[in-house]
Tab-separated table of C-alpha atoms and ligand atoms in Angstrom:
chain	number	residue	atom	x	y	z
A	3	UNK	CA	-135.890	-189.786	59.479
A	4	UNK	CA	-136.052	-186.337	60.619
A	5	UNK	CA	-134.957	-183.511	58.828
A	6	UNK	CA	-131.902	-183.192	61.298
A	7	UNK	CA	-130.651	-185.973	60.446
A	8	UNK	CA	-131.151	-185.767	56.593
A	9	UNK	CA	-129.173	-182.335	56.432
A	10	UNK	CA	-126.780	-183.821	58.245
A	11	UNK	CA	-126.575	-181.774	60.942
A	12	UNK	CA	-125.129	-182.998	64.617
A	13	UNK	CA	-126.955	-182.715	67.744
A	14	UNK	CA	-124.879	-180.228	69.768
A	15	UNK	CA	-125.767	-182.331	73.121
A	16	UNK	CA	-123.034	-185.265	72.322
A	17	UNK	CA	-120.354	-182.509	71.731
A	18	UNK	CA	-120.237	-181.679	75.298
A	19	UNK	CA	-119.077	-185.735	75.777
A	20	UNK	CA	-115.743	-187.208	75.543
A	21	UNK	CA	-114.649	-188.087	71.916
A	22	UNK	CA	-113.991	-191.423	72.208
A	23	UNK	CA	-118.292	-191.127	73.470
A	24	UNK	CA	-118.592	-189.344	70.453
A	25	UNK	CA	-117.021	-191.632	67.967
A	26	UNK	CA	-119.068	-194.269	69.536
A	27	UNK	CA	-122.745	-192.646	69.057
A	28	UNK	CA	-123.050	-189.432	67.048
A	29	UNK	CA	-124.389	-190.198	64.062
A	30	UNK	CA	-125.365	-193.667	64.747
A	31	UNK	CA	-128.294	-193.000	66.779
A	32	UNK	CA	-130.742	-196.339	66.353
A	33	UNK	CA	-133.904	-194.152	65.972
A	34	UNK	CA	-133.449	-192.827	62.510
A	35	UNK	CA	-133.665	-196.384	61.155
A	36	UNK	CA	-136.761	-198.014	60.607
A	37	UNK	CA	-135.440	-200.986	61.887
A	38	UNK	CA	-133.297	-199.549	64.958
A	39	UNK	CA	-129.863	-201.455	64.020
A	40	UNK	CA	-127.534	-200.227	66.622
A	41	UNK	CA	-125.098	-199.855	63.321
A	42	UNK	CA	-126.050	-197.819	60.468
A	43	UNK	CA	-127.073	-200.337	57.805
A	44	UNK	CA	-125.212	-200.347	54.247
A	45	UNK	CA	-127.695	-198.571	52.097
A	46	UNK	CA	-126.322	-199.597	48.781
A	47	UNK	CA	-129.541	-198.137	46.748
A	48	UNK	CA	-128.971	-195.444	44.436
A	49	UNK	CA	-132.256	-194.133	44.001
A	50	UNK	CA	-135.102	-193.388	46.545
A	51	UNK	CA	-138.900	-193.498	46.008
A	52	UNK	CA	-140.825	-190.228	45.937
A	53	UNK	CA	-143.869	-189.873	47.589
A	54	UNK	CA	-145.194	-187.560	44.933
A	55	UNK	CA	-142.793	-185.957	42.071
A	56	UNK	CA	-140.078	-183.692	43.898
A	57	UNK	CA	-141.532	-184.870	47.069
A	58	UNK	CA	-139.069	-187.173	49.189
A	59	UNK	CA	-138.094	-188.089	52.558
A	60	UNK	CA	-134.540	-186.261	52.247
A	61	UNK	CA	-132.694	-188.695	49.592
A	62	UNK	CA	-133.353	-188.422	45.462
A	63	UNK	CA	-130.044	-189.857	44.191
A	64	UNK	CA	-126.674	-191.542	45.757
A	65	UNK	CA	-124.495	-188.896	44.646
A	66	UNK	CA	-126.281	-185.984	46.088
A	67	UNK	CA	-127.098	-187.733	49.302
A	68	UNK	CA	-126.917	-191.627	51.262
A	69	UNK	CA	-127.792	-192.500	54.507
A	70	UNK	CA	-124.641	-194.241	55.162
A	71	UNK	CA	-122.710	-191.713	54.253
A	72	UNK	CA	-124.398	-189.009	56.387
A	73	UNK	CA	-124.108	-190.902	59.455
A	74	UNK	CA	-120.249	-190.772	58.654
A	75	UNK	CA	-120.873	-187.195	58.248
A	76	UNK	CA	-122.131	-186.565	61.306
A	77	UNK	CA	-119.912	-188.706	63.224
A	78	UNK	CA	-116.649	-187.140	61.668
A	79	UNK	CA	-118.140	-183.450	62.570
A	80	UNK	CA	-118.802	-184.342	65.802
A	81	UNK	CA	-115.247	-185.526	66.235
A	82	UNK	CA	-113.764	-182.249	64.826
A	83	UNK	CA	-116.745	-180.457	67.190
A	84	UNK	CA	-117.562	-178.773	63.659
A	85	UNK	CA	-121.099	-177.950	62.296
A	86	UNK	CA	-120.591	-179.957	59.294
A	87	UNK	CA	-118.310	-182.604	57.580
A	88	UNK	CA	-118.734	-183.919	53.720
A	89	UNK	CA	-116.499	-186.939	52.397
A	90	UNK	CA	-115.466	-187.666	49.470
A	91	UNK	CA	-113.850	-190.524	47.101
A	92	UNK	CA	-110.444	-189.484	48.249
A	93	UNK	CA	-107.674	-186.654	49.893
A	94	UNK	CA	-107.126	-185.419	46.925
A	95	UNK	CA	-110.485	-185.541	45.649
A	96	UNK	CA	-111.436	-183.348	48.938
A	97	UNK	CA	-108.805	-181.024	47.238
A	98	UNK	CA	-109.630	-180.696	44.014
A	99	UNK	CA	-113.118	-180.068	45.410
A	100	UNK	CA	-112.275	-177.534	47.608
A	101	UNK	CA	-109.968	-176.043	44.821
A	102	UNK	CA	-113.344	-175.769	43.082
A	103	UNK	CA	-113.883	-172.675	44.705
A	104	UNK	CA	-112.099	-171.101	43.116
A	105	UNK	CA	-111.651	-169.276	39.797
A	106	UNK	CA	-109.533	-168.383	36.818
A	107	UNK	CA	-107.098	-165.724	38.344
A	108	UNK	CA	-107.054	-166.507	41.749
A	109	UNK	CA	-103.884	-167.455	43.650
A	110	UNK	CA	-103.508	-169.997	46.326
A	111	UNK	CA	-100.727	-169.807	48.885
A	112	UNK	CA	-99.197	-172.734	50.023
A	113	UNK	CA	-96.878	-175.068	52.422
A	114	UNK	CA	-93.679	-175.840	50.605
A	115	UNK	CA	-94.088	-178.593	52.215
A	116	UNK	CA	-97.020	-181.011	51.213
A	117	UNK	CA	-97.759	-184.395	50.782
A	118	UNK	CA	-96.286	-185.134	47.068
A	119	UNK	CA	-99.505	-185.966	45.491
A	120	UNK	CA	-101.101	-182.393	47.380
A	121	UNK	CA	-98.077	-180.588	45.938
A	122	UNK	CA	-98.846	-182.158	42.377
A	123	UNK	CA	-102.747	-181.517	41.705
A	124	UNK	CA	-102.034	-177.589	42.588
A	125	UNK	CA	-98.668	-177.333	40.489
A	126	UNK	CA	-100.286	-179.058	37.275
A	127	UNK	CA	-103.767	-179.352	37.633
A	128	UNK	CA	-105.388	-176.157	39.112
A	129	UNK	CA	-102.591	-174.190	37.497
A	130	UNK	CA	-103.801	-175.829	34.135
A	131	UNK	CA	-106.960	-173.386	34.777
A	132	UNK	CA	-105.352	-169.937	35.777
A	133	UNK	CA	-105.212	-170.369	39.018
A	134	UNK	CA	-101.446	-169.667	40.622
A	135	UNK	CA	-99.496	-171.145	43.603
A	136	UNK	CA	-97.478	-169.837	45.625
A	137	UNK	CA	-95.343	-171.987	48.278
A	138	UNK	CA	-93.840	-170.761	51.182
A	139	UNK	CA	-92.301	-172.233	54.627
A	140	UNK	CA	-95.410	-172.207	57.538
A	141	UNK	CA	-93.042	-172.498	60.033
A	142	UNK	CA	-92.515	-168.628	59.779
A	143	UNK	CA	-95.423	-166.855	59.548
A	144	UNK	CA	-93.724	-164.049	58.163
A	145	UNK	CA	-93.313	-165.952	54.715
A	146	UNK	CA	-97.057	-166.155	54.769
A	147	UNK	CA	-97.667	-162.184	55.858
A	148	UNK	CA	-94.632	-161.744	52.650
A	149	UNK	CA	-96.650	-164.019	50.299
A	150	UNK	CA	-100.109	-163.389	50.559
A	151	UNK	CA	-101.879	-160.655	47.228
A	152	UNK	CA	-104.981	-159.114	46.706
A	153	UNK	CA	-106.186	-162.227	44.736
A	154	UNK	CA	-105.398	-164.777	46.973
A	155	UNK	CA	-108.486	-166.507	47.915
A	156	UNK	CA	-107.029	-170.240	49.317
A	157	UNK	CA	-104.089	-170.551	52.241
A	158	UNK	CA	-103.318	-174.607	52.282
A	159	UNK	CA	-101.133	-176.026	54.167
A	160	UNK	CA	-99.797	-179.626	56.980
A	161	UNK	CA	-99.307	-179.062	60.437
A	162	UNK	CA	-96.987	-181.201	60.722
A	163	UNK	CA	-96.163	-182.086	57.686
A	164	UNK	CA	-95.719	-184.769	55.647
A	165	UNK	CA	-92.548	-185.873	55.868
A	166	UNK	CA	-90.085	-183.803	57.952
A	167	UNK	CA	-93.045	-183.095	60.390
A	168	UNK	CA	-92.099	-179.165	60.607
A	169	UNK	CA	-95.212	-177.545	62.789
A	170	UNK	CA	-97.094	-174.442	61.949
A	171	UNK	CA	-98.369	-172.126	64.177
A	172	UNK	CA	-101.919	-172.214	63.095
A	173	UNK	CA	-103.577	-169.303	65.106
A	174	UNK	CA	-100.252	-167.186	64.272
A	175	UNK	CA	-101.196	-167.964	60.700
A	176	UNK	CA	-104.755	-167.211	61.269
A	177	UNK	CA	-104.270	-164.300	62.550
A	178	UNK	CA	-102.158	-162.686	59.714
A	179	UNK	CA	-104.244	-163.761	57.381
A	180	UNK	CA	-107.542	-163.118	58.365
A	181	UNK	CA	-106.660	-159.402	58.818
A	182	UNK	CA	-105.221	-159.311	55.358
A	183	UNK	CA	-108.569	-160.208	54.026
A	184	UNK	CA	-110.857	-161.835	56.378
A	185	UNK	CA	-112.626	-163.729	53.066
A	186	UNK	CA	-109.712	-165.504	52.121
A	187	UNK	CA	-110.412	-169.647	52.512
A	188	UNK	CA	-107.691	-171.298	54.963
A	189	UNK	CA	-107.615	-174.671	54.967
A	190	UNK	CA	-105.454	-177.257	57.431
A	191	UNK	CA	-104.764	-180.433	56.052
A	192	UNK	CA	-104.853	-182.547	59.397
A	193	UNK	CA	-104.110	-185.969	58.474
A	194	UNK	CA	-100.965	-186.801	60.428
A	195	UNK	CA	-102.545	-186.298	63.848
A	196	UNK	CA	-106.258	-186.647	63.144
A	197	UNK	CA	-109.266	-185.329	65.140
A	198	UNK	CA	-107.514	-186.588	68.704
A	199	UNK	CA	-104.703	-184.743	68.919
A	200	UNK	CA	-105.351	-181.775	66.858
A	201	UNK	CA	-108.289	-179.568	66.314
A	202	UNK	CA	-107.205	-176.516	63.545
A	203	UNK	CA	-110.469	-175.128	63.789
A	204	UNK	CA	-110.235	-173.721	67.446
A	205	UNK	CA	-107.478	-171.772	66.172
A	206	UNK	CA	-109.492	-169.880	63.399
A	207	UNK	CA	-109.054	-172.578	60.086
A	208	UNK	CA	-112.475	-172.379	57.923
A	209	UNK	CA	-111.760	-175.870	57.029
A	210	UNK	CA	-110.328	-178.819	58.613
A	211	UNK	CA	-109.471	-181.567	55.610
A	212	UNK	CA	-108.149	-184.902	56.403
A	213	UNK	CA	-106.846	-188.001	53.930
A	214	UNK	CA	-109.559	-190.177	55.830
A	215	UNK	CA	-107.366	-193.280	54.207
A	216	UNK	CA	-104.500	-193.073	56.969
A	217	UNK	CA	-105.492	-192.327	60.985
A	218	UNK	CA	-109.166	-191.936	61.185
A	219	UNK	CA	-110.422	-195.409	58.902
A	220	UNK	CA	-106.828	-196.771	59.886
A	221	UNK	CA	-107.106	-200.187	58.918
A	222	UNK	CA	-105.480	-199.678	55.035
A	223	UNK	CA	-108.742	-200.692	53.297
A	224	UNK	CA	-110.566	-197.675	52.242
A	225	UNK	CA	-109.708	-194.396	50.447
A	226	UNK	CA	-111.496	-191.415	51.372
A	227	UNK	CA	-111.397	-187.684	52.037
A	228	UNK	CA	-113.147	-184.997	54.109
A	229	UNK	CA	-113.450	-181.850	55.122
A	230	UNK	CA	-115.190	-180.356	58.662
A	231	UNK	CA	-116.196	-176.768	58.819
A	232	UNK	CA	-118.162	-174.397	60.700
A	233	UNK	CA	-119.316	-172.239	58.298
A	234	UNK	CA	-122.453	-173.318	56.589
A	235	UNK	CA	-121.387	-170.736	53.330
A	236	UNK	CA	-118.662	-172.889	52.793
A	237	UNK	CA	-120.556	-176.489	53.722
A	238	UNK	CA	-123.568	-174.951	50.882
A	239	UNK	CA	-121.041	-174.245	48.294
A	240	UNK	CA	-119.131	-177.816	49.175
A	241	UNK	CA	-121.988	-179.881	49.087
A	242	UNK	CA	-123.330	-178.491	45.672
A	243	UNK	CA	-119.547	-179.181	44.316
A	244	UNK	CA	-119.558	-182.223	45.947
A	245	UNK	CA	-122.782	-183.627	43.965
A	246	UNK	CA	-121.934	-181.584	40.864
A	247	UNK	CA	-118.174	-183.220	40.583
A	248	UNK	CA	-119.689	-186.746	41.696
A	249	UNK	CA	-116.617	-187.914	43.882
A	250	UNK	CA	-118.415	-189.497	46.394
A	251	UNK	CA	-117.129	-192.364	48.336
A	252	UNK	CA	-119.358	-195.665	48.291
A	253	UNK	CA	-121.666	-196.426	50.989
A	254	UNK	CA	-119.528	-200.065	51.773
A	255	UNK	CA	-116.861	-197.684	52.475
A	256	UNK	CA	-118.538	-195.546	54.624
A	257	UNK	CA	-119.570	-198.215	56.639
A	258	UNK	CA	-115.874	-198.900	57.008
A	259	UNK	CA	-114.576	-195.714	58.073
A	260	UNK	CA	-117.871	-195.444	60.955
A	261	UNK	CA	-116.431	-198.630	62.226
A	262	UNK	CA	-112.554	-198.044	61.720
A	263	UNK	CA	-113.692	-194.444	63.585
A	264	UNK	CA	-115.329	-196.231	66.837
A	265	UNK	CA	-111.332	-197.063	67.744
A	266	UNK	CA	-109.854	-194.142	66.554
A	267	UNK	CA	-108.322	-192.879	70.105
A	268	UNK	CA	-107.592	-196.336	71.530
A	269	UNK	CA	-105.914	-196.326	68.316
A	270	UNK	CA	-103.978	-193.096	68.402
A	271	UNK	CA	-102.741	-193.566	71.753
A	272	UNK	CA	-101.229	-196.694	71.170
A	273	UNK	CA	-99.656	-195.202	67.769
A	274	UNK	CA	-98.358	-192.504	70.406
A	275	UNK	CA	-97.393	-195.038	72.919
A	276	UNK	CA	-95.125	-196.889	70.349
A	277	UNK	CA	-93.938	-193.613	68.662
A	278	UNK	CA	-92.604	-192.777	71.837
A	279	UNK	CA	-90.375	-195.768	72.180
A	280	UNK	CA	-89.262	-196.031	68.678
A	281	UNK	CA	-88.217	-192.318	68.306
A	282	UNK	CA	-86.169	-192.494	71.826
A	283	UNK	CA	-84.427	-196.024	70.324
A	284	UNK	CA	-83.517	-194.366	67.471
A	285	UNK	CA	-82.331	-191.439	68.784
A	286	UNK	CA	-79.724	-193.289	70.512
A	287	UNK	CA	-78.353	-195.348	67.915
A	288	UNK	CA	-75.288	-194.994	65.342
A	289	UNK	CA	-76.463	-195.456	62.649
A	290	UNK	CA	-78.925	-192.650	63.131
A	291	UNK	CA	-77.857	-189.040	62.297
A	292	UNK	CA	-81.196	-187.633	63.070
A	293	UNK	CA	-85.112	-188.323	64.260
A	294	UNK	CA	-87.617	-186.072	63.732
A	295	UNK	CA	-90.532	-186.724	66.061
A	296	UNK	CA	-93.130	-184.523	67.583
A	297	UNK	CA	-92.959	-185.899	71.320
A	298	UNK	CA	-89.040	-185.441	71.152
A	299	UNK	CA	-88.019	-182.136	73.132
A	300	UNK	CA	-85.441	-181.438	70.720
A	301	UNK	CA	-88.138	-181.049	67.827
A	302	UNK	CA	-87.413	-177.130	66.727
A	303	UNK	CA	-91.031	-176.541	67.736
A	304	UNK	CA	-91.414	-178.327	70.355
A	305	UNK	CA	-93.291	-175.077	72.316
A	306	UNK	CA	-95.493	-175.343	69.325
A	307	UNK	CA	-96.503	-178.215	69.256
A	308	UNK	CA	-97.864	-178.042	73.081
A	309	UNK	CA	-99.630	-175.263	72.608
A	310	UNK	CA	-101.585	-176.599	69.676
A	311	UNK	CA	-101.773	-180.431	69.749
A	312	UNK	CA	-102.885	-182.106	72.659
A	313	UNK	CA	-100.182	-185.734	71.256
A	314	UNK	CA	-97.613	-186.710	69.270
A	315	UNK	CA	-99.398	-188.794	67.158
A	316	UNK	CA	-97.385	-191.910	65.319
A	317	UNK	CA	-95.148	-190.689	62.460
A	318	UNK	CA	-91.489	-190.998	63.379
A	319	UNK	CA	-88.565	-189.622	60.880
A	320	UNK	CA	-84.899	-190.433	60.448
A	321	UNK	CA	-82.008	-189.757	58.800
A	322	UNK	CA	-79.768	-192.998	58.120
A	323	UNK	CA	-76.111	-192.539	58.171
A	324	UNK	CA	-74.797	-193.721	54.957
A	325	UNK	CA	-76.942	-194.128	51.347
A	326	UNK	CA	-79.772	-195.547	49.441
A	327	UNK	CA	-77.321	-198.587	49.946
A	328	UNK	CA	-77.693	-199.006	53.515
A	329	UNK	CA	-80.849	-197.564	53.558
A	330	UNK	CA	-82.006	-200.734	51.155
A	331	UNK	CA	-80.476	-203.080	52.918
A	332	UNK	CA	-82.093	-201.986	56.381
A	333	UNK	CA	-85.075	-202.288	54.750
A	334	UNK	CA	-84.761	-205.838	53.455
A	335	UNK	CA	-84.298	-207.071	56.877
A	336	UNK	CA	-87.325	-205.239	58.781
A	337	UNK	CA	-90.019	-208.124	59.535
A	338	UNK	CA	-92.650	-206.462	61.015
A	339	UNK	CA	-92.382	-202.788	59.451
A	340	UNK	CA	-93.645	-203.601	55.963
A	341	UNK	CA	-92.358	-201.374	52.875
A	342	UNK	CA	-95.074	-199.564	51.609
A	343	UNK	CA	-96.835	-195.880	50.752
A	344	UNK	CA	-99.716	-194.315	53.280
A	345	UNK	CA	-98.963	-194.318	57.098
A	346	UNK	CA	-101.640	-194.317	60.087
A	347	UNK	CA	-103.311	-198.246	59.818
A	348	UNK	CA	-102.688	-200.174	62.740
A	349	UNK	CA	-99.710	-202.246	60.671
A	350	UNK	CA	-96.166	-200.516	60.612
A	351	UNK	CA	-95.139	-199.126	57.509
A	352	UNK	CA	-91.739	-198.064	56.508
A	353	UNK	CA	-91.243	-196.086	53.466
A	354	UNK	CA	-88.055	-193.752	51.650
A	355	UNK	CA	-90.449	-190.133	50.568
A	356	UNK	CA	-87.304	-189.225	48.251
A	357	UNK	CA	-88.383	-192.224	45.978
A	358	UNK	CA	-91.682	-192.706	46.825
A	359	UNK	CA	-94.334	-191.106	48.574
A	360	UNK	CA	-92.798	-187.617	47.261
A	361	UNK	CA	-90.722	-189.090	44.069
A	362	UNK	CA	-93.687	-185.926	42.426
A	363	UNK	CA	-91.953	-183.558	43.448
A	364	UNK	CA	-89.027	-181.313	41.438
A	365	UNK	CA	-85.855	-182.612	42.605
A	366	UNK	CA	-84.579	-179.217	43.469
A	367	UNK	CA	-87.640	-178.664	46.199
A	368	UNK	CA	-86.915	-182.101	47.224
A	369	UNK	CA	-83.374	-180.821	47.792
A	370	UNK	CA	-84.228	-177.595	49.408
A	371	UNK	CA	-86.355	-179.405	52.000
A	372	UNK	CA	-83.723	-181.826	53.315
A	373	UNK	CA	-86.161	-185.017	51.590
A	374	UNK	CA	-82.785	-187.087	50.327
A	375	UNK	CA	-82.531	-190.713	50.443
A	376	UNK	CA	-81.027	-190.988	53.396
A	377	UNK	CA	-84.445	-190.045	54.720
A	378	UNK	CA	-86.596	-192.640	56.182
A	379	UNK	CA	-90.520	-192.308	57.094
A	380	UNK	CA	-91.996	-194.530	59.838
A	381	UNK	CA	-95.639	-194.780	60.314
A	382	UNK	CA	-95.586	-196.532	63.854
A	383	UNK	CA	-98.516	-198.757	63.865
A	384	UNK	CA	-100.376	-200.456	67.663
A	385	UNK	CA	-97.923	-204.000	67.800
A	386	UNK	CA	-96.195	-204.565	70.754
A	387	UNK	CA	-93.722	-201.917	71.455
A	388	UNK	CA	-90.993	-204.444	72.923
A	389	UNK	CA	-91.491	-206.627	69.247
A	390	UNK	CA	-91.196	-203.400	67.011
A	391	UNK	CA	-88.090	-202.059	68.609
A	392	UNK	CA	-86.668	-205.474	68.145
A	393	UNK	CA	-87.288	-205.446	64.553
A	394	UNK	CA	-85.759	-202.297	64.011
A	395	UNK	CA	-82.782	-203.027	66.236
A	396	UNK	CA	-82.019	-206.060	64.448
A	397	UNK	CA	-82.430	-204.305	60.964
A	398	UNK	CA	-80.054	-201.439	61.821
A	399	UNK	CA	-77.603	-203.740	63.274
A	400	UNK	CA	-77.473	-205.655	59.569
A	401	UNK	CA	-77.086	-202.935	57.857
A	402	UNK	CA	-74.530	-201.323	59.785
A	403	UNK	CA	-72.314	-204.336	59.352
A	404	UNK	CA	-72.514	-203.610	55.658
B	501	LIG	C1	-100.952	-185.446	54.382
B	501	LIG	C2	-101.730	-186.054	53.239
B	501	LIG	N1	-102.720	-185.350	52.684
B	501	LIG	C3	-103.435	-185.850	51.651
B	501	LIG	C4	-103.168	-187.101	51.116
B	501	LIG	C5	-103.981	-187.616	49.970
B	501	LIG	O1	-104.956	-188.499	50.424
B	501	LIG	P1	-105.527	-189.736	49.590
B	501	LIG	O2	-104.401	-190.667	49.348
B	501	LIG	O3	-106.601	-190.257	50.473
B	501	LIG	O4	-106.058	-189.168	48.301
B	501	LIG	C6	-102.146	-187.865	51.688
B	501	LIG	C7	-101.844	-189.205	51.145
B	501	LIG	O5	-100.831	-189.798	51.475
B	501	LIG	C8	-101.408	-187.335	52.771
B	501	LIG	O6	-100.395	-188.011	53.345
């Protein structure tokens, strides 16, 4: 194996291919395997012979470094076009990682709007070791310019987010940040439209982290984090936290997440495809008040949205007239969306964020941010569109006879 490949850095030639190319082949290149498998084998050892004490072909111990693992690595980086990409055992193990960072005194400022379980490790874990939080709206960068002090060192935040899908202007917020104090860390959490329709870092984010779990495995069998950066200071000090804190994902789901990755834009377009449909059906029905989608023109950020994002991606949002009662009972009939937490696997999901997904959060910010349970999240997975439109056609009409 050469010491390329060991380090885990990409070769720049495949970058200049398409992505779905690169999904297929960075990282998996036959060569570095004694045996030339075409897929990177499962290498469940976690130790590795030494040719001499300290001397080694590029892995001591699993945590610090697997084969597997790095050819995920590699593969992920190359689809973010990043120098670098680490994973981890989880999203929120990539953020209490990157939260490492920091220190006692230090302030982070972030979106009011976060994934529940995001919102939860900053308000009462990383405040449990001095470290404050600030949260602010994205979608007006001058809350961010208003917000940021001379210790923050961390700007965090969803574009869109998770679950009213507001957008952020990400080189606006770049911009105002970077000439506050060009050393401060800002990261993009990019799970809701993964590496195909959204790259943060061409806009100026240091890192680009991503719940690995929904869109880019997308089959609703692994958990897993990561991050992709340019900036080898940053990939240095994440890699030493990443082997010092030990939350490494295991090389079976590694393997996984390379294979769930080799159909990731097939994937997404479908999602998109289906989106589409759903969030025009909806949009037209009674029992609707609103949808919240990010190929709908009458999303407040719609100019946004295609300037940075080059899709929609699959997450569809909508406001049911009526309560948790009706809301309930147009659950109960859906067939094919099944009720459940997470969002991008190829399955539809169906969830209510006000008592689930982001049930973590204070009920006042819930309040403030319009998450009530009237509020219904769709992750649109790749059936047929006709069959999924059906389902929630005959679901709405049920529970608008109620
Ligand atoms: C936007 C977003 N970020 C981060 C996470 C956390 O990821 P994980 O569940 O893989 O820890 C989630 C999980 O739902 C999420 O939706």
């Amino acid at each position: 194996m050469s010491k390329n490949q060991v380090n885990g850095d990409v070769d720049h030639d495949l970058y200049k291919l398409g992505f779905g190319t690169r999904a297929l082949h960075a990282g998996q290149e036959p060569d570095q395997w004694n045996s030339r498998a075409v897929v990177p084998p499962i290498v469940m050892s976690t130790t590795f012979a030494q040719f001499a004490p300290a001397v080694h072909a590029g892995y001591e111990y699993g945590r610090s470094g697997n084969p597997t693992r790095n050819s995920l690595q590699k593969c992920l980086a190359s689809l973010d076009k990043a120098k670098f990409a680490l994973v981890y055992a989880s999203g929120l193990a990539t953020q209490a990682n990157i939260t490492q960072l920091l220190k006692e005194g230090d302030n982070i400022v972030a979106g009011d709007e976060l994934y529940g379980g995001t919102n939860r490790y900053f308000r009462t874990c990383a405040a449990k070791f001095g470290i404050s939080i600030d949260y602010v709206n994205f979608s007006k960068p001058e809350n961010v310019e208003r917000a940021l002090k001379s210790n923050t060192k961390l700007v965090w935040f969803e574009t869109p987010t998770n679950p009213l899908l507001k957008v952020t202007d990400i080189e606006a917020i770049c911009k105002i940040v970077k000439k506050f104090n060009s050393d401060i860390i800002i990261v993009v959490d990019n799970t809701f439209l993964s590496p195909y329709f959204q790259s943060p870092l061409n806009f100026g984010v240091d890192i680009v982290m991503n719940s690995i779990t929904k869109y880019i495995n997308g089959h609703s069998d692994v958990i897993m984090g990561s991050i992709s950066t340019n900036r080898s200071d940053l990939h240095q000090q994440l890699k030493y936290v990443q082997n010092a804190v030990g939350a490494v994902p295991s090389p079976f789901d590694c393997f996984l997440v390379n294979r769930g990755m080799k159909t990731l834009a097939l994937r997404m377009e479908q999602h998109q495809k289906n989106a589409l449909a759903v969030a025009k059906f909806l949009e037209e029905h009674p029992l609707v008040r609103k949808v919240i989608y990010l190929g709908l023109k009458s999303h407040p950020q719609y100019d946004v949205i295609k300037k940075q994002c080059s899709g929609f991606g699959g997450m569809v949002c909508m406001y049911i007239n009526g309560n948790l009662e009706t809301v309930k009972a147009f659950l109960e009939k859906l067939k094919l969306f099944t009720l459940a937490e997470s969002l991008g696997a190829v399955e539809s999901l169906v969830e209510v964020p006000s008592i689930m997904t982001h049930a973590s959060l204070p009920p006042e910010l819930r309040k403030e941010l319009g998450i009530d349970d009237t509020l219904v999240r769709l992750s649109v997975g790749i059936e047929n569109t006709d069959d999924l439109i059906q389902d929630l056609d005959q679901a709405l009409k049920y529970a608008n006879s109620l």
